[in-house]
CSV table of C-alpha atoms in Angstrom, one decimal:
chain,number,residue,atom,x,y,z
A,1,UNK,CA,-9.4,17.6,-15.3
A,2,UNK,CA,-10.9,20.7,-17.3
A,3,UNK,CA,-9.8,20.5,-20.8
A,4,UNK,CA,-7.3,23.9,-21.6
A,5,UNK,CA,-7.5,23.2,-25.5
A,6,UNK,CA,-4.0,25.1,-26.8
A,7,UNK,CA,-3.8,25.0,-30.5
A,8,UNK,CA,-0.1,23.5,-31.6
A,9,UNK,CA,-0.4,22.1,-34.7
A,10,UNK,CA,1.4,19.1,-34.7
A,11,UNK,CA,3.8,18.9,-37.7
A,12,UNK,CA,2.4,16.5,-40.4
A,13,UNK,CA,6.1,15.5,-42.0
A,14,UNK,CA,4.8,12.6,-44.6
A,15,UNK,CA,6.4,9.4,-43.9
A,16,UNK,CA,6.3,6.1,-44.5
A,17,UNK,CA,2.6,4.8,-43.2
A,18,UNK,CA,1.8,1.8,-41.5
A,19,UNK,CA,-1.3,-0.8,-42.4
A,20,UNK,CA,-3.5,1.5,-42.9
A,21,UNK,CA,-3.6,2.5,-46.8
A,22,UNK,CA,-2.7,6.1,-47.4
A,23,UNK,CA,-5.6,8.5,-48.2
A,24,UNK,CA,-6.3,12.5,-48.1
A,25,UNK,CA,-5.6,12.9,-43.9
A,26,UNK,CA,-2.4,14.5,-44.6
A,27,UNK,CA,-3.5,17.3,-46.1
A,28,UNK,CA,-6.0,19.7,-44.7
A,29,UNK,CA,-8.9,18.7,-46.5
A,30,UNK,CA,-11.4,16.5,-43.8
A,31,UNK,CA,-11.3,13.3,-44.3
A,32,UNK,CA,-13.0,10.1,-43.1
A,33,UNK,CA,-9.4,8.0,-43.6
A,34,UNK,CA,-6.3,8.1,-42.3
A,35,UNK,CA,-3.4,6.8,-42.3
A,36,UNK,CA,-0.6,5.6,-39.3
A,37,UNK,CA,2.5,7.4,-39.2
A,38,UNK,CA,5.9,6.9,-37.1
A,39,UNK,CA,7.2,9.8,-38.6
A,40,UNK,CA,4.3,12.0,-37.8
A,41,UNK,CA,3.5,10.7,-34.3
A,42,UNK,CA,7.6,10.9,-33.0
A,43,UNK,CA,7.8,14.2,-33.6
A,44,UNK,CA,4.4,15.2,-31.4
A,45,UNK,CA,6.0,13.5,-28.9
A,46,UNK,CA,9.0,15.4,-29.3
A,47,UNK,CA,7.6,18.4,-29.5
A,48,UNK,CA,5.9,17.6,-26.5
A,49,UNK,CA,8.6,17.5,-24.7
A,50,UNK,CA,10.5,20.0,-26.3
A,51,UNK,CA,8.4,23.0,-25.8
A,52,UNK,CA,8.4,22.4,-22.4
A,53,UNK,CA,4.4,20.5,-22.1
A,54,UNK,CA,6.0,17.3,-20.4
A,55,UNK,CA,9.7,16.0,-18.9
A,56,UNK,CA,8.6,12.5,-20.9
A,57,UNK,CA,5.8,10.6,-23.4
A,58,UNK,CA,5.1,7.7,-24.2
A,59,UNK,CA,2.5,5.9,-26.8
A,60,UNK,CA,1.2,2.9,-28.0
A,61,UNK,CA,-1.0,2.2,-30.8
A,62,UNK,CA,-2.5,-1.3,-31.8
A,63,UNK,CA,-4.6,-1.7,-34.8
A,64,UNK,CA,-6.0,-4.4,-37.2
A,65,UNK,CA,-4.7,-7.6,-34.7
A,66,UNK,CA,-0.9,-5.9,-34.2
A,67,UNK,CA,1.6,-3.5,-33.0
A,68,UNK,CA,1.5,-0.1,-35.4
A,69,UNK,CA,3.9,2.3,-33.4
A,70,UNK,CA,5.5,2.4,-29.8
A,71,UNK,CA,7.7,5.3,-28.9
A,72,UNK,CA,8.6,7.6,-26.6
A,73,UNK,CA,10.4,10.7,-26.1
A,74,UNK,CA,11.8,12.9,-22.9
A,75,UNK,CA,12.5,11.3,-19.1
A,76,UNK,CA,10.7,9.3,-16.9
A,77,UNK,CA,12.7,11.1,-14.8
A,78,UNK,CA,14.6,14.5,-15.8
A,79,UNK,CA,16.7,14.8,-12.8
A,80,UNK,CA,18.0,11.5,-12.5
A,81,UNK,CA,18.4,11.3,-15.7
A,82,UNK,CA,16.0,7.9,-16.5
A,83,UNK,CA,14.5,8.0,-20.1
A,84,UNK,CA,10.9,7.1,-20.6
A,85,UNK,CA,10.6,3.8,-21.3
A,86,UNK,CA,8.7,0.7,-22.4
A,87,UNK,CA,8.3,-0.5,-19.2
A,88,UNK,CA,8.0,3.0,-17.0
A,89,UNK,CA,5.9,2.4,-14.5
A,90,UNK,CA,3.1,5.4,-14.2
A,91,UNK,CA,0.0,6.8,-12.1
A,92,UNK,CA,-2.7,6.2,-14.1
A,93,UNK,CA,-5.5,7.7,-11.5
A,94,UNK,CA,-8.8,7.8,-13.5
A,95,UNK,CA,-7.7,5.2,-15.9
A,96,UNK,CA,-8.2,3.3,-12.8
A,97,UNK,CA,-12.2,3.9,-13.4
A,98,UNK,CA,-12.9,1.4,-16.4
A,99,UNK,CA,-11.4,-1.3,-14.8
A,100,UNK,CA,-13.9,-1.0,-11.8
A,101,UNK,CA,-16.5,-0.9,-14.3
A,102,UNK,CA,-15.6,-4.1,-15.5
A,103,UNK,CA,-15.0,-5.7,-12.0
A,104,UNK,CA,-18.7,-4.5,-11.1
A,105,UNK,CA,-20.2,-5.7,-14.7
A,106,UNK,CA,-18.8,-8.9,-14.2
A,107,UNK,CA,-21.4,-9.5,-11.4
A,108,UNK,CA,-24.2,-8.1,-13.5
A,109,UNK,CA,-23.6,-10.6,-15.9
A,110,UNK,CA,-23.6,-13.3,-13.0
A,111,UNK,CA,-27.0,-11.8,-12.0
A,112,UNK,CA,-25.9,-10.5,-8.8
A,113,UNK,CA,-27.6,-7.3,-9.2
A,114,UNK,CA,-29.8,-4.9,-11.4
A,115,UNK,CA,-28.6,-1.9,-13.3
A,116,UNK,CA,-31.6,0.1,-12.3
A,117,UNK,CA,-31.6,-1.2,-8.5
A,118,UNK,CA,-30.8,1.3,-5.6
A,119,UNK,CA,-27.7,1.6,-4.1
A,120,UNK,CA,-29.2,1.1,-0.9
A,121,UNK,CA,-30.5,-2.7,-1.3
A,122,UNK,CA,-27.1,-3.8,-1.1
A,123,UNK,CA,-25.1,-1.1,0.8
A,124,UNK,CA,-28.4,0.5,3.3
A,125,UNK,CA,-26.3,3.2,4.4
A,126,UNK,CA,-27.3,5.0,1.3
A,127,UNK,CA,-31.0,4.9,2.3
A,128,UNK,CA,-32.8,8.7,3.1
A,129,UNK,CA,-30.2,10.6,1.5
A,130,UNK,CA,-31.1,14.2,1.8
A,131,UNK,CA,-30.1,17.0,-1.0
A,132,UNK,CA,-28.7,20.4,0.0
A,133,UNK,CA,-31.7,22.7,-1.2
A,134,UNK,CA,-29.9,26.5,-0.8
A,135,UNK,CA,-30.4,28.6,2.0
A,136,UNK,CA,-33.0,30.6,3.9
A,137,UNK,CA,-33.6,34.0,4.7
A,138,UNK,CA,-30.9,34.3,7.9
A,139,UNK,CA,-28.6,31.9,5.4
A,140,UNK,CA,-29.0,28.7,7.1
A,141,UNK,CA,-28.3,25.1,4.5
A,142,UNK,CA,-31.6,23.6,3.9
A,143,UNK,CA,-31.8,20.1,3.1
A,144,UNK,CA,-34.9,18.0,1.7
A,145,UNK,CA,-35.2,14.0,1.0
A,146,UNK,CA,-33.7,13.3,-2.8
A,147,UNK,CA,-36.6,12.6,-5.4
A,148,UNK,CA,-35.5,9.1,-5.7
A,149,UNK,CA,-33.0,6.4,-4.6
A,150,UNK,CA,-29.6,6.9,-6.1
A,151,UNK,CA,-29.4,3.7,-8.6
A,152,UNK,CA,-26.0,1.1,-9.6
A,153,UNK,CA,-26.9,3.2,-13.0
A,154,UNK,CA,-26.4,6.5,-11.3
A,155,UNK,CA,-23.1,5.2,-9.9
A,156,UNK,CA,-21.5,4.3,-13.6
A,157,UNK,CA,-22.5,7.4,-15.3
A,158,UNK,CA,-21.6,10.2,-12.5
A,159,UNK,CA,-25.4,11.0,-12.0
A,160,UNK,CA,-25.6,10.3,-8.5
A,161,UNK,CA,-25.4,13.6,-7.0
A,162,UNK,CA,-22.3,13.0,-4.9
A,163,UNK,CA,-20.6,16.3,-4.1
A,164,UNK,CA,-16.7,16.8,-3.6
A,165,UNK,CA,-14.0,18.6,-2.2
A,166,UNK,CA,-14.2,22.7,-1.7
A,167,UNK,CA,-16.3,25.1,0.2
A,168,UNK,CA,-18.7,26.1,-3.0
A,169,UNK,CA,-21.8,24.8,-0.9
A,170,UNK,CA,-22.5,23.1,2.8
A,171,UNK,CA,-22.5,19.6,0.6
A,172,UNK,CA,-19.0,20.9,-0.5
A,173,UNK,CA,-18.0,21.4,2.9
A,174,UNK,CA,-19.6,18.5,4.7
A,175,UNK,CA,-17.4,16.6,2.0
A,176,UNK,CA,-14.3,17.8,2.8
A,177,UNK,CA,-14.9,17.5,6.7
A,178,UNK,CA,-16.2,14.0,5.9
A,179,UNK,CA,-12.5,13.2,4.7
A,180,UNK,CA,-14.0,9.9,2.9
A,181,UNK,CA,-11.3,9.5,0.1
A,182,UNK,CA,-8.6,9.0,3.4
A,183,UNK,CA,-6.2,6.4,2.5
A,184,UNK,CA,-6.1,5.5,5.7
A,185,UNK,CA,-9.8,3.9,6.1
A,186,UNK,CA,-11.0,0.9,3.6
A,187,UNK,CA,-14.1,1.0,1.1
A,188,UNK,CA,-16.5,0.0,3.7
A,189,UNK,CA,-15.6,3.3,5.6
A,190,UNK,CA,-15.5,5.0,3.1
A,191,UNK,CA,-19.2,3.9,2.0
A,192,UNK,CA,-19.7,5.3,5.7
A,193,UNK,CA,-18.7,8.7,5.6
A,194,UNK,CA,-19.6,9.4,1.9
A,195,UNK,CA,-23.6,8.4,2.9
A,196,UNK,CA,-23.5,11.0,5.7
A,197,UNK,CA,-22.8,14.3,3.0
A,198,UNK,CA,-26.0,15.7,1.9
A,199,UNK,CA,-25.9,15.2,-2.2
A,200,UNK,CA,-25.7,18.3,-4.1
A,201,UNK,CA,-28.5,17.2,-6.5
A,202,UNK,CA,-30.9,14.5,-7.1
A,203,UNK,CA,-29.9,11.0,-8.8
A,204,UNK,CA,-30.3,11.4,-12.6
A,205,UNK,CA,-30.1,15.3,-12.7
A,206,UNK,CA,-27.0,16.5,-13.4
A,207,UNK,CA,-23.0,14.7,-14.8
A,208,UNK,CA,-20.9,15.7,-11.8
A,209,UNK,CA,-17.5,13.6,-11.8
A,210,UNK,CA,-16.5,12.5,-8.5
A,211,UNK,CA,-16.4,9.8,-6.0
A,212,UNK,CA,-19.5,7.0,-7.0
A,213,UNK,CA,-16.8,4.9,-8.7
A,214,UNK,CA,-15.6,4.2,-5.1
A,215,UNK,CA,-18.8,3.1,-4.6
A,216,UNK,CA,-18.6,1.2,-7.2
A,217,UNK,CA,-15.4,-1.0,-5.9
A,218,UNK,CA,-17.4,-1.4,-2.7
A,219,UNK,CA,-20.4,-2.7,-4.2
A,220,UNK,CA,-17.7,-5.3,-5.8
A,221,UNK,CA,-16.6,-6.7,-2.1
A,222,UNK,CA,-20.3,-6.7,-0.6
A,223,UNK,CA,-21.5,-8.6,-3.8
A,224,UNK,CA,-18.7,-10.5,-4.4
A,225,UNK,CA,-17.0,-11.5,-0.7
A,226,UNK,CA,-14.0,-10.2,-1.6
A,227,UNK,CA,-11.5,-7.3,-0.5
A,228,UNK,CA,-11.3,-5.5,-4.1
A,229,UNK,CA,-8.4,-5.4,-5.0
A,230,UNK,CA,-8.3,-9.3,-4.9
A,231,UNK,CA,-10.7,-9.6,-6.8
A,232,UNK,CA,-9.9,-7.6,-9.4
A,233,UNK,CA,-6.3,-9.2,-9.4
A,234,UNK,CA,-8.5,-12.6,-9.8
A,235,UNK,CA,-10.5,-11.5,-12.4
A,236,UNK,CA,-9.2,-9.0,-14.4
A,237,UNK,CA,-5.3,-8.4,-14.0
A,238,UNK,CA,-4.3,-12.0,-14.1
A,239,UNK,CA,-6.4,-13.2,-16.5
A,240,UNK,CA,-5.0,-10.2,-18.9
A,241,UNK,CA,-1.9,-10.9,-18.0
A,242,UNK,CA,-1.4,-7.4,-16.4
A,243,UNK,CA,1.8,-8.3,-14.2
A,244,UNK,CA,2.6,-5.0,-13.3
A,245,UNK,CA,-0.6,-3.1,-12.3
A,246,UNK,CA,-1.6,-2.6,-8.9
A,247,UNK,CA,-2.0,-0.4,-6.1
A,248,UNK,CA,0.7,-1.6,-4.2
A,249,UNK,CA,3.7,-1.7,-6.3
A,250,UNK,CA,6.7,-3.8,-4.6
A,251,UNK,CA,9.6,-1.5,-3.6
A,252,UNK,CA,11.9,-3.2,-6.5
A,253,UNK,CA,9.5,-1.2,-8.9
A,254,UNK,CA,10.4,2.3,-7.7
A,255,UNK,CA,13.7,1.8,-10.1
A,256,UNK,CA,10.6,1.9,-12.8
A,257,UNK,CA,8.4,4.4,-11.7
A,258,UNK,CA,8.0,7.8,-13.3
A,259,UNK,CA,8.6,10.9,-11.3
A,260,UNK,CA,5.9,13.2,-11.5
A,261,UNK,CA,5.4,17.2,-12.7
A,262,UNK,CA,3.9,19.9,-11.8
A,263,UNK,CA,3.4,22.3,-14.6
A,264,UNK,CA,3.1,25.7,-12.4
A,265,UNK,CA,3.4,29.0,-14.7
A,266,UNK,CA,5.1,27.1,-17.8
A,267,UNK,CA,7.8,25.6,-15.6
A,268,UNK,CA,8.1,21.8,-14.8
A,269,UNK,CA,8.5,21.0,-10.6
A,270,UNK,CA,9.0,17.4,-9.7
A,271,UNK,CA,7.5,16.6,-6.9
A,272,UNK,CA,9.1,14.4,-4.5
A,273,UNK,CA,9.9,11.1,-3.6
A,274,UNK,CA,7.7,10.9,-0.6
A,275,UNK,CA,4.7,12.4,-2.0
A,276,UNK,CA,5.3,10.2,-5.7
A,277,UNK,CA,5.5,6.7,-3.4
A,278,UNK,CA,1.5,8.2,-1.3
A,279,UNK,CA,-0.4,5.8,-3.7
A,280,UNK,CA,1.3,3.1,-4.6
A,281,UNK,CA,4.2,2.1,-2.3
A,282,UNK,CA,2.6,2.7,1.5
A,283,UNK,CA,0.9,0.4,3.2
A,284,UNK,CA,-2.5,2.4,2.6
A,285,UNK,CA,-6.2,0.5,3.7
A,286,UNK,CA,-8.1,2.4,0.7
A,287,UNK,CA,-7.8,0.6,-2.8
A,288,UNK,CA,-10.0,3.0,-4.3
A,289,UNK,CA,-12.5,2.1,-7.4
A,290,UNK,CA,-11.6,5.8,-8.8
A,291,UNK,CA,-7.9,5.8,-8.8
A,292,UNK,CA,-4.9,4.2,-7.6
A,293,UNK,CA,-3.6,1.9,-10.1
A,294,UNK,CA,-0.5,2.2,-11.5
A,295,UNK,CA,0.5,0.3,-14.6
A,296,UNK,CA,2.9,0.0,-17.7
A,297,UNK,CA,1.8,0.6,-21.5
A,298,UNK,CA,1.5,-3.0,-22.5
A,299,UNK,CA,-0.3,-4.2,-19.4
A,300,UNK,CA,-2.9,-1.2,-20.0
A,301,UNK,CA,-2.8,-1.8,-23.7
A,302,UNK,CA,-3.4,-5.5,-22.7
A,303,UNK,CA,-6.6,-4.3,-21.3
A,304,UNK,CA,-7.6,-1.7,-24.2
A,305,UNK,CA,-7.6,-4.7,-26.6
A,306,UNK,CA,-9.9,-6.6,-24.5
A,307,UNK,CA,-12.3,-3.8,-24.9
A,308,UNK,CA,-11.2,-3.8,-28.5
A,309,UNK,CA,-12.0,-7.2,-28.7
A,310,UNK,CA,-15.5,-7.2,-27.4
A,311,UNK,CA,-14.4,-8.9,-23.8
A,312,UNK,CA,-12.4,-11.1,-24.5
A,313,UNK,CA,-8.3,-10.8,-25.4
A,314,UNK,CA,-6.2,-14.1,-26.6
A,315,UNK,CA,-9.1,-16.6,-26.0
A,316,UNK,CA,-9.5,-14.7,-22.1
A,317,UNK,CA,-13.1,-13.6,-21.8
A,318,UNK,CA,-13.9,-11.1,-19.3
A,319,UNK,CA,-16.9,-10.0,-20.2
A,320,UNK,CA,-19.7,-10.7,-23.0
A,321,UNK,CA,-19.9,-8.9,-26.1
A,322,UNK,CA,-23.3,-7.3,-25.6
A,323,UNK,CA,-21.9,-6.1,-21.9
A,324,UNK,CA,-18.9,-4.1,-23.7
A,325,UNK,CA,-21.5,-2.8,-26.1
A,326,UNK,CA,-24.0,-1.5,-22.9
A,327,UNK,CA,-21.3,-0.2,-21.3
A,328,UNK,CA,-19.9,1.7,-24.5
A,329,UNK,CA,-23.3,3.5,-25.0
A,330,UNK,CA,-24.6,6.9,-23.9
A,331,UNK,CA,-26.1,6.7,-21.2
A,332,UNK,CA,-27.3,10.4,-20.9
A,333,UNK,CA,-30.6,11.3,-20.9
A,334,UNK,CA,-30.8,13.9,-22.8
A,335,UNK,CA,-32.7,15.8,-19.8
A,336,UNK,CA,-29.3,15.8,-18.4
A,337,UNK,CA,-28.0,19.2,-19.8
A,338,UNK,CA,-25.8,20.5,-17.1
A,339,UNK,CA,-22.9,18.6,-17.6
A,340,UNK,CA,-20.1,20.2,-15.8
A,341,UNK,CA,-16.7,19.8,-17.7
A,342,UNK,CA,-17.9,16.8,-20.1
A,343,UNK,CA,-18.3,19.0,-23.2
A,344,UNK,CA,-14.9,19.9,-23.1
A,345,UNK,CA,-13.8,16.2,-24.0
A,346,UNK,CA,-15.4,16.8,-27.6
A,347,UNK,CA,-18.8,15.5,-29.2
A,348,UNK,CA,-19.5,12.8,-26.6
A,349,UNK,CA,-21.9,11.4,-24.2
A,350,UNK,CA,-21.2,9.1,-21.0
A,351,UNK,CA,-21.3,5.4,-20.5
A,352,UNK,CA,-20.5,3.4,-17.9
A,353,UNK,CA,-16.7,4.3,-16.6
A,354,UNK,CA,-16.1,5.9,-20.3
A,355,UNK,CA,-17.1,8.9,-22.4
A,356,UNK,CA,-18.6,7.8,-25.3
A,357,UNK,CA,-18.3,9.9,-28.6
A,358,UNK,CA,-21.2,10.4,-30.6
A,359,UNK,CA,-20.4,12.4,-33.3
A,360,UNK,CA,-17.6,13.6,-35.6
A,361,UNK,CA,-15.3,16.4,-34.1
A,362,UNK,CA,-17.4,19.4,-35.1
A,363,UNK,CA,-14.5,22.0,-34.8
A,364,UNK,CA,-10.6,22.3,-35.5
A,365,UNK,CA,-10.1,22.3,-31.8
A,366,UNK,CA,-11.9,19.4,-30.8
A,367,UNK,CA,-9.8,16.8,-30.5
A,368,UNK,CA,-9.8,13.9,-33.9
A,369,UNK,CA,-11.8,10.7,-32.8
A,370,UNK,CA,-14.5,8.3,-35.0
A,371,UNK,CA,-17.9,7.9,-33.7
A,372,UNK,CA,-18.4,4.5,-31.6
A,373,UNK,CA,-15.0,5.2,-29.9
A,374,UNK,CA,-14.5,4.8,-26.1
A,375,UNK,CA,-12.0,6.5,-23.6
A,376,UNK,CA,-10.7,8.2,-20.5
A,377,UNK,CA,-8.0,9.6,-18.8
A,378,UNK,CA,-6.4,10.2,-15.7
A,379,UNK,CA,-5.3,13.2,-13.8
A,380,UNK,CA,-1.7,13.3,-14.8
A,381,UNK,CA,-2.8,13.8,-18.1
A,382,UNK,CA,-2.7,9.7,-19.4
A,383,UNK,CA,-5.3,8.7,-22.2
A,384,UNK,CA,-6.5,5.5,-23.7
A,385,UNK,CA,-9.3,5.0,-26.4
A,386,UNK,CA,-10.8,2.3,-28.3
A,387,UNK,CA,-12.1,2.9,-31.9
A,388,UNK,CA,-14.1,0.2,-33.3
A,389,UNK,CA,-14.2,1.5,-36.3
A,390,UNK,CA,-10.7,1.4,-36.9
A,391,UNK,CA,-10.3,-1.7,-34.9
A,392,UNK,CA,-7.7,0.4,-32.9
A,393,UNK,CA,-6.5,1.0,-29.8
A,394,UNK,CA,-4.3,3.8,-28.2
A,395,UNK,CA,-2.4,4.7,-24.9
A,396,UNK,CA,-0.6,7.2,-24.0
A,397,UNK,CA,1.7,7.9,-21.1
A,398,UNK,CA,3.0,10.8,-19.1
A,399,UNK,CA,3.1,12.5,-16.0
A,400,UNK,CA,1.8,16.1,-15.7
A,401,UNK,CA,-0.5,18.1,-13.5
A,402,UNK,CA,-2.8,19.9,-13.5
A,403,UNK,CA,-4.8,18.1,-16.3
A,404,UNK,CA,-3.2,19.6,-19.6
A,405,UNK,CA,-5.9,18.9,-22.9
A,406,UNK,CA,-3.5,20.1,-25.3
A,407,UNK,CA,-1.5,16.8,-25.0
A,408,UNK,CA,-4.3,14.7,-25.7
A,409,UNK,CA,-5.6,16.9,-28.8
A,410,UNK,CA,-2.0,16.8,-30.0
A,411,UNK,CA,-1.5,12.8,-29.7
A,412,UNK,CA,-4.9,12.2,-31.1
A,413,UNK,CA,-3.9,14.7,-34.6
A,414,UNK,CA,-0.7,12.9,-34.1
A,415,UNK,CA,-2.4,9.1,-34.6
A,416,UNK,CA,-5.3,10.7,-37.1
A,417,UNK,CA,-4.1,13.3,-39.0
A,418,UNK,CA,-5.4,16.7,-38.8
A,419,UNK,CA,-8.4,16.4,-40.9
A,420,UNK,CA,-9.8,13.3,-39.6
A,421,UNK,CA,-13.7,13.3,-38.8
A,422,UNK,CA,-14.4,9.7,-39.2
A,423,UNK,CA,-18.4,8.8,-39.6
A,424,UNK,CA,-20.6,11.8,-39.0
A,425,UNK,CA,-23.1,9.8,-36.3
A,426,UNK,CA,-25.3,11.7,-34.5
């Protein structure tokens, strides 16, 4: 998901603003205002589309208590000719992460476990894990015990030490030989085969984005009793109203469900059928915490504006106020300086299941955002975000691989205007 920042200005046609009253962000001057436009946002999303970025886009922004914009541009589907819709049905892989996070905080706030606990208390096949420690002389891995326990903390901010696919290092390889991510074993397998690969540094050391939100989901069923995915249907989806997220879709859905594109040398290749119905219409044993859900714009909005609103969405609560807070806050030490790609996301730090921003886009090319704001993204490129400060909300939709940044820095200047900075913070 490396961030390939491309410089498109978005045009910024003046228009007719929504809500928000109109101040300087149109022009090129930075500003700490903005204002909403339809006029300004359509045309990114055309121009999206157009210049060859995506086959389709969709967004949705909420702010103030309402509905500012919805639209959409391009195909769900090119080839079959199916427009992107309100109600396309997308792979929202990572976005998939932040509602595990809120499963698993859940039952912090029932008491069922400490932040700072190890892993291992509740899942003891993560006891005596062993770091890969380089090579000797004649070449051969060495391995030592890790400093310390890997921690539920260590789990929500990707400091675990986990390693993942590829051959860089033997943790690399024992990974991929490992094969835990299979969608043909459950969580608790999964848990299995993960606690046998040496990490490839000690708990707390480094960010490196990978597999602990798994972990996460199976910490849900061992502390909770139940499979996860019906638990989180229990307690999050239904409660929220979220009637067509899942990782199982039903076969009626596939009408609904956006084909997806592989950007390879500027040219758009749909993959196929077959490969597009691996996650969400096979009869797979995995529900990972990671990935896996696929959902609509208004079901995921549904869940930004419980964020939005502090836990809690159309007298719902999910989780407290003070929890949303915690788990909207950096937490980063800031011993942690190898961060692998997190930099490229902009001026942030790393909560639990979000990256947190902590400052005021410090460059053109960053992408726009106010301090305090919350978000991630998935691998085909979706993005959501929550701005307090703005009491807004934002999702966007498509489906393009590998990761492409330049979408996201063009919807955000799209919702914000080029000169946004928001508050300075840190």
């Amino acid at each position: 998901m490396r961030l390939r920042q491309r410089l498109i200005p978005v045009a910024l046609a003046l228009a007719a603003t929504v809500h928000t009253p109109v101040h300087a962000a149109e022009s090129k001057a930075t500003s700490t205002s903005f204002s909403i436009s339809k006029t300004r946002i359509d045309a990114a999303l055309a121009d999206m589309v157009r210049d060859g970025r995506a086959a389709g886009v969709s967004a949705l922004v909420w702010k103030d208590g309402r509905e500012v914009y919805f639209g959409a541009s391009g195909h769900a589907d090119r080839e079959n000719g199916k427009p992107m819709a309100r109600d396309t049905i997308v792979q929202i892989f990572s976005m998939t992460k932040p509602v595990t996070g809120v499963a698993l905080m859940q039952l912090w706030e029932k008491g069922k476990f400490g932040l700072d606990d190890p892993v291992a208390r509740y899942l003891p096949e993560f006891a005596n894990m062993q770091v890969y420690a380089g090579r000797d002389a004649n070449g051969v891995a060495l391995y030592r015990p890790a400093a310390r326990p890997i921690s539920i903390r260590d789990l929500m901010r990707h400091t675990a030490g986990f390693a993942g696919d590829g051959n860089e290092t033997p943790a690399h390889e024992a990974f991929s030989l490992a094969k835990p991510s299979a969608l043909d074993h459950d969580l608790a397998e999964l848990g299995r085969r993960l606690a046998r690969v040496p990490l490839l540094h000690d708990p707390g050391e480094r960010w490196v984005y990978g597999i602990s939100v798994d972990v996460q989901a199976l910490l849900v069923e061992k502390l909770s009793g139940q499979p996860y995915a019906g638990y989180v249907q229990q307690h999050i989806l239904a409660p929220l109203k979220m009637r067509d997220t899942a990782w199982h879709q039903p076969e009626a859905n596939f009408a609904r469900f956006a084909a997806m594109y592989w950007n390879k040398g500027g040219k758009l290749e749909r993959e196929s059928d077959d490969v597009a119905r691996m996650l969400n219409f096979n009869d797979n044993k995995l529900t990972p915490g990671a990935y896996g859900l696929a959902s609509t714009l208004d079901d995921y909005m549904r869940f930004a504006r419980m964020l939005l609103g502090k836990g809690q969405l159309e007298g719902v609560r999910l989780l407290k106020p003070s929890t949303i807070d915690l788990m909207a806050s950096d937490h980063l030490d800031p011993r942690v300086t190898d961060r692998q790609w997190l930099p490229g996301k902009g001026s942030v730090g790393f909560g639990f299941d979000f990256a947190v921003r902590k400052s005021a886009p410090q460059t053109a090319e960053e992408n726009r955002g106010a301090t305090g704001e919350f978000f991630w993204d998935g691998a085909a490129t979706t993005l959501f975000w929550v701005d307090p400060v703005n009491n807004l909300a934002a999702v966007y939709f498509v489906q393009v691989r590998p990761f492409d940044g330049t979408l996201h820095h063009d919807i955000r200047q799209a919702v914000y205007g080029a000169g946004y900075l928001g508050p300075s913070g840190d």
